[in-house]
Each structure stands twice: as C-alpha cells, then as structure tokens.
PDB file of C-alpha atoms in Angstrom:
ATOM      1  CA  ASP D 165       4.211  -0.816   9.704  1.00 47.00           C
ATOM      2  CA  GLY D 166       5.056  -1.902  13.211  1.00 55.00           C
ATOM      3  CA  GLY D 167       1.422  -1.954  14.285  1.00 94.00           C
ATOM      4  CA  ILE D 168       0.376  -4.550  11.720  1.00 97.00           C
ATOM      5  CA  THR D 169       1.673  -8.091  11.754  1.00 97.00           C
ATOM      6  CA  GLN D 170       1.174 -10.750   9.128  1.00 97.00           C
ATOM      7  CA  SER D 171       2.101 -14.357   9.501  1.00 92.00           C
ATOM      8  CA  PRO D 172       3.646 -16.399   8.195  1.00 92.00           C
ATOM      9  CA  LYS D 173       6.106 -14.425   6.044  1.00 94.00           C
ATOM     10  CA  TYR D 174       6.420 -17.315   3.579  1.00 95.00           C
ATOM     11  CA  LEU D 175       3.817 -20.020   3.001  1.00 94.00           C
ATOM     12  CA  PHE D 176       3.863 -23.028   0.752  1.00 93.00           C
ATOM     13  CA  ARG D 177       0.728 -24.899  -0.138  1.00 91.00           C
ATOM     14  CA  LYS D 178      -0.106 -27.896  -2.241  1.00 91.00           C
ATOM     15  CA  GLU D 179      -2.784 -27.587  -4.869  1.00 90.00           C
ATOM     16  CA  GLY D 180      -6.227 -28.359  -3.516  1.00 89.00           C
ATOM     17  CA  GLN D 181      -5.494 -27.185   0.013  1.00 91.00           C
ATOM     18  CA  ASN D 182      -7.053 -24.242   1.771  1.00 94.00           C
ATOM     19  CA  VAL D 183      -4.716 -21.949   3.693  1.00 95.00           C
ATOM     20  CA  THR D 184      -5.335 -19.074   6.111  1.00 96.00           C
ATOM     21  CA  LEU D 185      -3.192 -15.952   6.283  1.00 97.00           C
ATOM     22  CA  SER D 186      -3.128 -14.033   9.524  1.00 97.00           C
ATOM     23  CA  CYS D 187      -3.365 -10.258   9.930  1.00 98.00           C
ATOM     24  CA  GLU D 188      -3.333  -8.601  13.346  1.00 98.00           C
ATOM     25  CA  GLN D 189      -3.237  -4.888  14.209  1.00 98.00           C
ATOM     26  CA  ASN D 190      -2.847  -2.873  17.397  1.00 97.00           C
ATOM     27  CA  LEU D 191      -3.541   0.525  15.820  1.00 96.00           C
ATOM     28  CA  ASN D 192      -7.193   0.549  16.878  1.00 96.00           C
ATOM     29  CA  HIS D 193      -8.244   1.141  13.274  1.00 95.00           C
ATOM     30  CA  ASP D 194     -11.761   0.123  12.286  1.00 94.00           C
ATOM     31  CA  ALA D 195     -11.165  -0.602   8.607  1.00 94.00           C
ATOM     32  CA  MET D 196      -8.937  -3.397   7.342  1.00 96.00           C
ATOM     33  CA  TYR D 197      -8.074  -4.566   3.830  1.00 96.00           C
ATOM     34  CA  TRP D 198      -6.559  -7.469   1.934  1.00 97.00           C
ATOM     35  CA  TYR D 199      -4.684  -6.827  -1.291  1.00 96.00           C
ATOM     36  CA  ARG D 200      -2.876  -9.095  -3.657  1.00 96.00           C
ATOM     37  CA  GLN D 201       0.287  -8.047  -5.518  1.00 94.00           C
ATOM     38  CA  ASP D 202       1.703  -9.999  -8.435  1.00 92.00           C
ATOM     39  CA  PRO D 203       5.220  -9.476  -9.866  1.00 84.00           C
ATOM     40  CA  GLY D 204       5.477  -6.210 -11.751  1.00 76.00           C
ATOM     41  CA  GLN D 205       1.838  -5.395 -11.099  1.00 79.00           C
ATOM     42  CA  GLY D 206       0.000  -3.077  -8.810  1.00 85.00           C
ATOM     43  CA  LEU D 207      -2.323  -3.839  -5.934  1.00 90.00           C
ATOM     44  CA  ARG D 208      -5.656  -5.570  -6.339  1.00 92.00           C
ATOM     45  CA  LEU D 209      -8.260  -5.428  -3.591  1.00 94.00           C
ATOM     46  CA  ILE D 210      -9.588  -8.786  -2.404  1.00 96.00           C
ATOM     47  CA  TYR D 211     -11.801  -7.949   0.585  1.00 96.00           C
ATOM     48  CA  TYR D 212     -12.212  -5.137   3.061  1.00 95.00           C
ATOM     49  CA  SER D 213     -13.933  -4.678   6.367  1.00 95.00           C
ATOM     50  CA  GLN D 214     -15.167  -1.356   7.696  1.00 93.00           C
ATOM     51  CA  ILE D 215     -16.102  -2.644  11.120  1.00 93.00           C
ATOM     52  CA  VAL D 216     -16.298  -5.811  13.198  1.00 95.00           C
ATOM     53  CA  ASN D 217     -18.670  -8.460  11.829  1.00 96.00           C
ATOM     54  CA  ASP D 218     -18.879  -6.713   8.479  1.00 95.00           C
ATOM     55  CA  PHE D 219     -16.882  -7.192   5.288  1.00 96.00           C
ATOM     56  CA  GLN D 220     -17.255  -6.444   1.585  1.00 95.00           C
ATOM     57  CA  LYS D 221     -15.917  -8.045  -1.568  1.00 96.00           C
ATOM     58  CA  GLY D 222     -13.232  -6.217  -3.478  1.00 94.00           C
ATOM     59  CA  ASP D 223     -12.356  -6.574  -7.139  1.00 93.00           C
ATOM     60  CA  ILE D 224     -11.021 -10.145  -7.006  1.00 95.00           C
ATOM     61  CA  ALA D 225     -12.860 -11.899  -4.146  1.00 96.00           C
ATOM     62  CA  GLU D 226     -13.502 -15.187  -5.963  1.00 96.00           C
ATOM     63  CA  GLY D 227     -11.680 -18.055  -4.301  1.00 96.00           C
ATOM     64  CA  TYR D 228     -11.082 -16.130  -1.075  1.00 97.00           C
ATOM     65  CA  SER D 229     -12.958 -15.779   2.201  1.00 97.00           C
ATOM     66  CA  VAL D 230     -12.530 -13.591   5.278  1.00 98.00           C
ATOM     67  CA  SER D 231     -13.910 -13.094   8.752  1.00 97.00           C
ATOM     68  CA  ARG D 232     -13.854 -10.152  11.146  1.00 98.00           C
ATOM     69  CA  GLU D 233     -14.787 -11.386  14.587  1.00 97.00           C
ATOM     70  CA  LYS D 234     -12.453  -9.016  16.407  1.00 97.00           C
ATOM     71  CA  LYS D 235     -11.332  -5.481  15.660  1.00 97.00           C
ATOM     72  CA  GLU D 236      -7.701  -6.537  15.827  1.00 97.00           C
ATOM     73  CA  SER D 237      -7.881  -9.480  13.438  1.00 98.00           C
ATOM     74  CA  PHE D 238      -8.829  -9.958   9.780  1.00 98.00           C
ATOM     75  CA  PRO D 239      -7.732 -13.418   8.550  1.00 98.00           C
ATOM     76  CA  LEU D 240      -7.832 -14.313   4.865  1.00 98.00           C
ATOM     77  CA  THR D 241      -8.480 -17.858   3.666  1.00 97.00           C
ATOM     78  CA  VAL D 242      -7.257 -18.796   0.218  1.00 96.00           C
ATOM     79  CA  THR D 243      -9.424 -21.676  -0.903  1.00 94.00           C
ATOM     80  CA  SER D 244      -8.757 -24.372  -3.454  1.00 90.00           C
ATOM     81  CA  ALA D 245     -11.173 -22.539  -5.744  1.00 88.00           C
ATOM     82  CA  GLN D 246      -8.636 -19.751  -6.276  1.00 89.00           C
ATOM     83  CA  LYS D 247      -7.088 -20.593  -9.638  1.00 89.00           C
ATOM     84  CA  ASN D 248      -3.835 -18.648  -9.340  1.00 91.00           C
ATOM     85  CA  PRO D 249      -3.102 -18.221  -5.639  1.00 93.00           C
ATOM     86  CA  THR D 250       0.666 -17.752  -5.859  1.00 95.00           C
ATOM     87  CA  ALA D 251       1.215 -14.083  -4.984  1.00 96.00           C
ATOM     88  CA  PHE D 252       2.303 -11.578  -2.358  1.00 96.00           C
ATOM     89  CA  TYR D 253      -0.591 -10.847   0.023  1.00 97.00           C
ATOM     90  CA  LEU D 254      -0.796  -7.551   1.852  1.00 97.00           C
ATOM     91  CA  CYS D 255      -3.006  -6.585   4.760  1.00 98.00           C
ATOM     92  CA  ALA D 256      -3.700  -2.926   5.468  1.00 97.00           C
ATOM     93  CA  THR D 257      -5.585  -0.790   7.965  1.00 96.00           C
ATOM     94  CA  ARG D 258      -7.035   2.673   7.576  1.00 94.00           C
ATOM     95  CA  ASP D 259      -6.646   5.647   9.870  1.00 92.00           C
ATOM     96  CA  THR D 260     -10.079   7.292   9.887  1.00 89.00           C
ATOM     97  CA  ASN D 261      -8.686  10.704  10.807  1.00 88.00           C
ATOM     98  CA  THR D 262      -6.338  11.012   7.816  1.00 88.00           C
ATOM     99  CA  ASP D 263      -7.901   8.441   5.450  1.00 90.00           C
ATOM    100  CA  THR D 264      -4.438   6.905   5.182  1.00 92.00           C
ATOM    101  CA  GLN D 265      -3.870   3.203   4.703  1.00 94.00           C
ATOM    102  CA  TYR D 266      -0.958   1.439   6.400  1.00 96.00           C
ATOM    103  CA  PHE D 267       0.382  -1.916   5.311  1.00 97.00           C
ATOM    104  CA  GLY D 268       1.704  -4.983   7.025  1.00 97.00           C
ATOM    105  CA  PRO D 269       4.916  -6.727   5.940  1.00 97.00           C
ATOM    106  CA  GLY D 270       3.109  -9.178   3.656  1.00 97.00           C
ATOM    107  CA  THR D 271       2.866 -12.930   3.213  1.00 97.00           C
ATOM    108  CA  ARG D 272       4.310 -14.597   0.147  1.00 96.00           C
ATOM    109  CA  LEU D 273       2.204 -17.613  -0.797  1.00 96.00           C
ATOM    110  CA  THR D 274       3.525 -20.210  -3.188  1.00 95.00           C
ATOM    111  CA  VAL D 275       1.402 -23.065  -4.459  1.00 92.00           C
ATOM    112  CA  LEU D 276       3.415 -26.116  -5.355  1.00 87.00           C
TER     113      LEU D 276
ATOM    114  CA  ASP K 190      -8.720   8.898  -8.884  1.00 64.00           C
ATOM    115  CA  ALA K 191      -6.516  11.083 -11.069  1.00 65.00           C
ATOM    116  CA  LYS K 192      -3.722   9.498 -13.056  1.00 90.00           C
ATOM    117  CA  THR K 193      -0.092  10.137 -12.159  1.00 94.00           C
ATOM    118  CA  THR K 194       3.050   9.997 -14.273  1.00 95.00           C
ATOM    119  CA  GLN K 195       6.465   9.201 -12.856  1.00 96.00           C
ATOM    120  CA  PRO K 196       9.767   8.538 -14.609  1.00 96.00           C
ATOM    121  CA  PRO K 197      10.664   4.843 -14.397  1.00 95.00           C
ATOM    122  CA  SER K 198      13.894   5.256 -12.491  1.00 97.00           C
ATOM    123  CA  MET K 199      16.484   7.575 -11.058  1.00 97.00           C
ATOM    124  CA  ASP K 200      19.541   7.362  -8.890  1.00 95.00           C
ATOM    125  CA  CYS K 201      21.354   9.552  -6.457  1.00 96.00           C
ATOM    126  CA  ALA K 202      24.462   9.441  -4.319  1.00 97.00           C
ATOM    127  CA  GLU K 203      24.273   8.474  -0.692  1.00 97.00           C
ATOM    128  CA  GLY K 204      24.030  11.521   1.544  1.00 97.00           C
ATOM    129  CA  ARG K 205      22.635  13.736  -1.185  1.00 97.00           C
ATOM    130  CA  ALA K 206      19.033  14.843  -1.560  1.00 97.00           C
ATOM    131  CA  ALA K 207      16.782  12.693  -3.730  1.00 98.00           C
ATOM    132  CA  ASN K 208      14.092  14.657  -5.577  1.00 98.00           C
ATOM    133  CA  LEU K 209      11.388  12.405  -6.982  1.00 98.00           C
ATOM    134  CA  PRO K 210       8.977  14.072  -9.424  1.00 97.00           C
ATOM    135  CA  CYS K 211       5.337  13.253 -10.094  1.00 97.00           C
ATOM    136  CA  ASN K 212       2.934  14.742 -12.616  1.00 97.00           C
ATOM    137  CA  HIS K 213      -0.802  14.774 -11.906  1.00 95.00           C
ATOM    138  CA  SER K 214      -2.185  17.320 -14.336  1.00 95.00           C
ATOM    139  CA  THR K 215      -5.798  16.102 -14.020  1.00 93.00           C
ATOM    140  CA  ILE K 216      -5.963  16.324 -10.238  1.00 94.00           C
ATOM    141  CA  SER K 217      -9.269  17.488  -8.816  1.00 91.00           C
ATOM    142  CA  GLY K 218      -9.701  20.042  -6.076  1.00 91.00           C
ATOM    143  CA  ASN K 219     -10.576  17.462  -3.441  1.00 91.00           C
ATOM    144  CA  GLU K 220      -7.776  15.021  -4.272  1.00 92.00           C
ATOM    145  CA  TYR K 221      -4.712  14.567  -2.108  1.00 94.00           C
ATOM    146  CA  VAL K 222      -1.211  13.610  -3.226  1.00 95.00           C
ATOM    147  CA  TYR K 223       0.118  10.544  -1.386  1.00 95.00           C
ATOM    148  CA  TRP K 224       3.533   8.949  -1.497  1.00 97.00           C
ATOM    149  CA  TYR K 225       4.337   5.369  -0.524  1.00 97.00           C
ATOM    150  CA  ARG K 226       7.464   3.339  -1.057  1.00 97.00           C
ATOM    151  CA  GLN K 227       8.057  -0.381  -1.291  1.00 96.00           C
ATOM    152  CA  ILE K 228      11.382  -1.961  -0.546  1.00 95.00           C
ATOM    153  CA  HIS K 229      11.873  -5.274  -2.281  1.00 90.00           C
ATOM    154  CA  SER K 230       9.736  -8.077  -0.798  1.00 89.00           C
ATOM    155  CA  GLN K 231       8.275  -5.827   1.906  1.00 94.00           C
ATOM    156  CA  GLY K 232       4.899  -4.197   2.369  1.00 95.00           C
ATOM    157  CA  PRO K 233       4.393  -0.651   1.092  1.00 96.00           C
ATOM    158  CA  GLN K 234       5.336   2.058   3.567  1.00 97.00           C
ATOM    159  CA  TYR K 235       3.384   5.303   3.855  1.00 97.00           C
ATOM    160  CA  ILE K 236       5.648   8.339   3.553  1.00 98.00           C
ATOM    161  CA  ILE K 237       3.637  11.546   3.386  1.00 97.00           C
ATOM    162  CA  HIS K 238       0.586  13.194   1.871  1.00 96.00           C
ATOM    163  CA  GLY K 239      -0.713  16.680   1.198  1.00 96.00           C
ATOM    164  CA  LEU K 240      -3.510  18.656  -0.416  1.00 95.00           C
ATOM    165  CA  LYS K 241      -1.978  21.944  -1.539  1.00 93.00           C
ATOM    166  CA  ASN K 242       0.478  23.104   1.073  1.00 91.00           C
ATOM    167  CA  ASN K 243       3.993  21.772   1.321  1.00 95.00           C
ATOM    168  CA  GLU K 244       4.381  19.117   3.991  1.00 97.00           C
ATOM    169  CA  THR K 245       7.336  17.804   5.957  1.00 97.00           C
ATOM    170  CA  ASN K 246       7.733  14.925   8.355  1.00 96.00           C
ATOM    171  CA  GLU K 247      10.603  12.900   9.736  1.00 96.00           C
ATOM    172  CA  MET K 248      10.956  10.926   6.523  1.00 95.00           C
ATOM    173  CA  ALA K 249      10.554  13.438   3.714  1.00 98.00           C
ATOM    174  CA  SER K 250       9.200  16.697   2.361  1.00 98.00           C
ATOM    175  CA  LEU K 251       6.428  17.048  -0.173  1.00 98.00           C
ATOM    176  CA  ILE K 252       6.437  20.066  -2.450  1.00 98.00           C
ATOM    177  CA  ILE K 253       3.230  20.668  -4.425  1.00 97.00           C
ATOM    178  CA  THR K 254       3.191  23.285  -7.180  1.00 97.00           C
ATOM    179  CA  GLU K 255       0.766  26.152  -6.892  1.00 96.00           C
ATOM    180  CA  ASP K 256      -1.419  24.798  -9.703  1.00 96.00           C
ATOM    181  CA  ARG K 257      -1.235  21.341  -8.044  1.00 96.00           C
ATOM    182  CA  LYS K 258      -0.414  19.683 -11.348  1.00 96.00           C
ATOM    183  CA  SER K 259       2.854  18.265 -10.128  1.00 97.00           C
ATOM    184  CA  SER K 260       4.721  17.502  -6.957  1.00 97.00           C
ATOM    185  CA  THR K 261       8.155  16.494  -5.736  1.00 98.00           C
ATOM    186  CA  LEU K 262       9.048  14.158  -2.912  1.00 98.00           C
ATOM    187  CA  ILE K 263      12.339  15.105  -1.312  1.00 98.00           C
ATOM    188  CA  LEU K 264      14.444  12.730   0.744  1.00 98.00           C
ATOM    189  CA  PRO K 265      16.910  15.198   2.214  1.00 97.00           C
ATOM    190  CA  HIS K 266      19.819  12.836   2.900  1.00 96.00           C
ATOM    191  CA  ALA K 267      19.376   9.600   0.981  1.00 97.00           C
ATOM    192  CA  THR K 268      20.835   6.402   2.396  1.00 97.00           C
ATOM    193  CA  LEU K 269      21.273   2.977   0.865  1.00 97.00           C
ATOM    194  CA  ARG K 270      18.168   1.850   2.760  1.00 96.00           C
ATOM    195  CA  ASP K 271      16.109   4.346   0.754  1.00 97.00           C
ATOM    196  CA  THR K 272      16.562   2.233  -2.377  1.00 98.00           C
ATOM    197  CA  ALA K 273      12.982   1.269  -3.241  1.00 97.00           C
ATOM    198  CA  VAL K 274      10.085   1.793  -5.614  1.00 96.00           C
ATOM    199  CA  TYR K 275       8.290   5.038  -4.801  1.00 97.00           C
ATOM    200  CA  TYR K 276       4.621   5.425  -5.688  1.00 96.00           C
ATOM    201  CA  CYS K 277       2.856   8.743  -6.164  1.00 96.00           C
ATOM    202  CA  ILE K 278      -0.921   8.414  -5.799  1.00 94.00           C
ATOM    203  CA  VAL K 279      -3.654  10.989  -6.155  1.00 93.00           C
ATOM    204  CA  ARG K 280      -6.909  10.224  -4.383  1.00 90.00           C
ATOM    205  CA  ALA K 281      -9.834  11.806  -2.650  1.00 87.00           C
ATOM    206  CA  HIS K 282     -10.824  10.965   0.883  1.00 82.00           C
ATOM    207  CA  THR K 283     -13.770   8.706   0.163  1.00 78.00           C
ATOM    208  CA  GLY K 284     -13.937   6.659   3.321  1.00 75.00           C
ATOM    209  CA  ALA K 285     -13.356   3.040   4.185  1.00 69.00           C
ATOM    210  CA  ASN K 286     -14.637   1.680   0.873  1.00 72.00           C
ATOM    211  CA  SER K 287     -11.789   3.288  -1.050  1.00 77.00           C
ATOM    212  CA  LYS K 288      -9.002   1.122  -2.399  1.00 81.00           C
ATOM    213  CA  LEU K 289      -5.416   2.061  -3.156  1.00 85.00           C
ATOM    214  CA  THR K 290      -4.161   1.718  -6.698  1.00 85.00           C
ATOM    215  CA  PHE K 291      -0.443   1.792  -7.383  1.00 87.00           C
ATOM    216  CA  GLY K 292       0.997   2.563 -10.791  1.00 86.00           C
ATOM    217  CA  LYS K 293       4.461   1.454 -11.823  1.00 88.00           C
ATOM    218  CA  GLY K 294       6.196   3.954  -9.553  1.00 93.00           C
ATOM    219  CA  ILE K 295       9.750   5.217  -9.792  1.00 96.00           C
ATOM    220  CA  THR K 296      12.664   3.013  -8.813  1.00 96.00           C
ATOM    221  CA  LEU K 297      15.158   4.985  -6.768  1.00 98.00           C
ATOM    222  CA  SER K 298      18.646   3.548  -6.546  1.00 98.00           C
ATOM    223  CA  VAL K 299      20.941   5.119  -3.981  1.00 97.00           C
ATOM    224  CA  ARG K 300      24.585   4.524  -4.802  1.00 96.00           C
ATOM    225  CA  PRO K 301      27.426   4.528  -2.246  1.00 95.00           C
TER     226      PRO K 301
END
C-alpha cells in the first residue's frame, strides 16, 4: 500500500548481529503490526501496537523487539536471539473505521 | 475465525472475467468475508470485504450467497498483472488485537 513504506527491501545479516527493519506510515492509523511470512506458509504475528508508547507480543515475539515512539513509525529489531530469522517481514496498519489491515511492501531478511 | 476452502489454482485468459470461489460454510453472523492478494515477493494487497450484501469497488466485485456459506471474487477484466495468490479470509471485527491468518489461497494465473 502506498501509505506504508518498509526499508530496506532486501537485508543481509551475519549470524550474531542485530538488525532493525523500518516501517513508516502516513495513513494516520493508530494500530500497527509486524508479521513474518515463510515460504509456502501463512502469516505469523510478531508484535502489534494499538497506540503510541504501547505494544503487545504476538504469537512469535521471542527474539524480536519493537518500539512505538511515534504514531508514524513502528521499527522491528531482529536480535541475535532469534534462531531462524531468515524470512519475509511484513508491516501492516489497521483502519479503525473498517477494521481492515493494510500491508507494506515487505523486507526480505537473509541471515548468512 | 471461520475456516475457508479455496481451490489451489485456476487460470483465465487476459481480458476475461476471473471468478474466484471461496467456501466458508461455518461462517458466523458477525463475520465478514475479506479478500487479499499477494503478488510474488510483494506485500499482501487488500481487495474488498463484505458482510452479506454484494460489494463492488474499483478492483473487484464480491458476491456473497444468501446463506453466506460461500462467496465469489470477480475480477471483471483480468490482466497479466492480476496473476497472484488470492486469499479469502473470514473474520469478525474484533479490534486492534486481532491478527490476520492466511490459508493457502488460490493461485490465479492469467494467460495472454
């Protein structure tokens, strides 16, 4: 969706390094989400934030951390504690009026 | 959320209508039918959603049967760029703490 940007599009990381994925939105949506998608599999929720300065763990939060200091931004840090970090990471926002989630273009992380 | 069943794949000719079916026989009265699509290596794109009435927007039409146990997404004039995996999801509006769950979806191939 044009209102959600994720950077970088591709990211390579060495084992043992932390890396931060960016997610920015100009849709003025309160809620933001991070999902992980592995080949041939569905989405798995990592973290979500309903409002600034608040966030909740999803189903697979171990090895990840987030912050929500601004409404527009919800960065995800993949730490060295994440055992299988290679995946496609998707950020989403939620339109409160329609309860519809919109996705960014994704970041493909590869651990070398 | 109710379970959905979609055929694994279908194809159609460019310029013709693509009718993508979805069964959701266990849908509850407060659950909506959502459609997303995902083009290879991109983030999922929201297409349309509805509760019981047929819906149309600039991308597609959604036809929901009277008993709400099945629905059809119609792309009226398919183009090569519509080749993607299409996901039918049934979910209630539960607020910001709700996560999206994609099944395997249906792979639509549009042929020249």
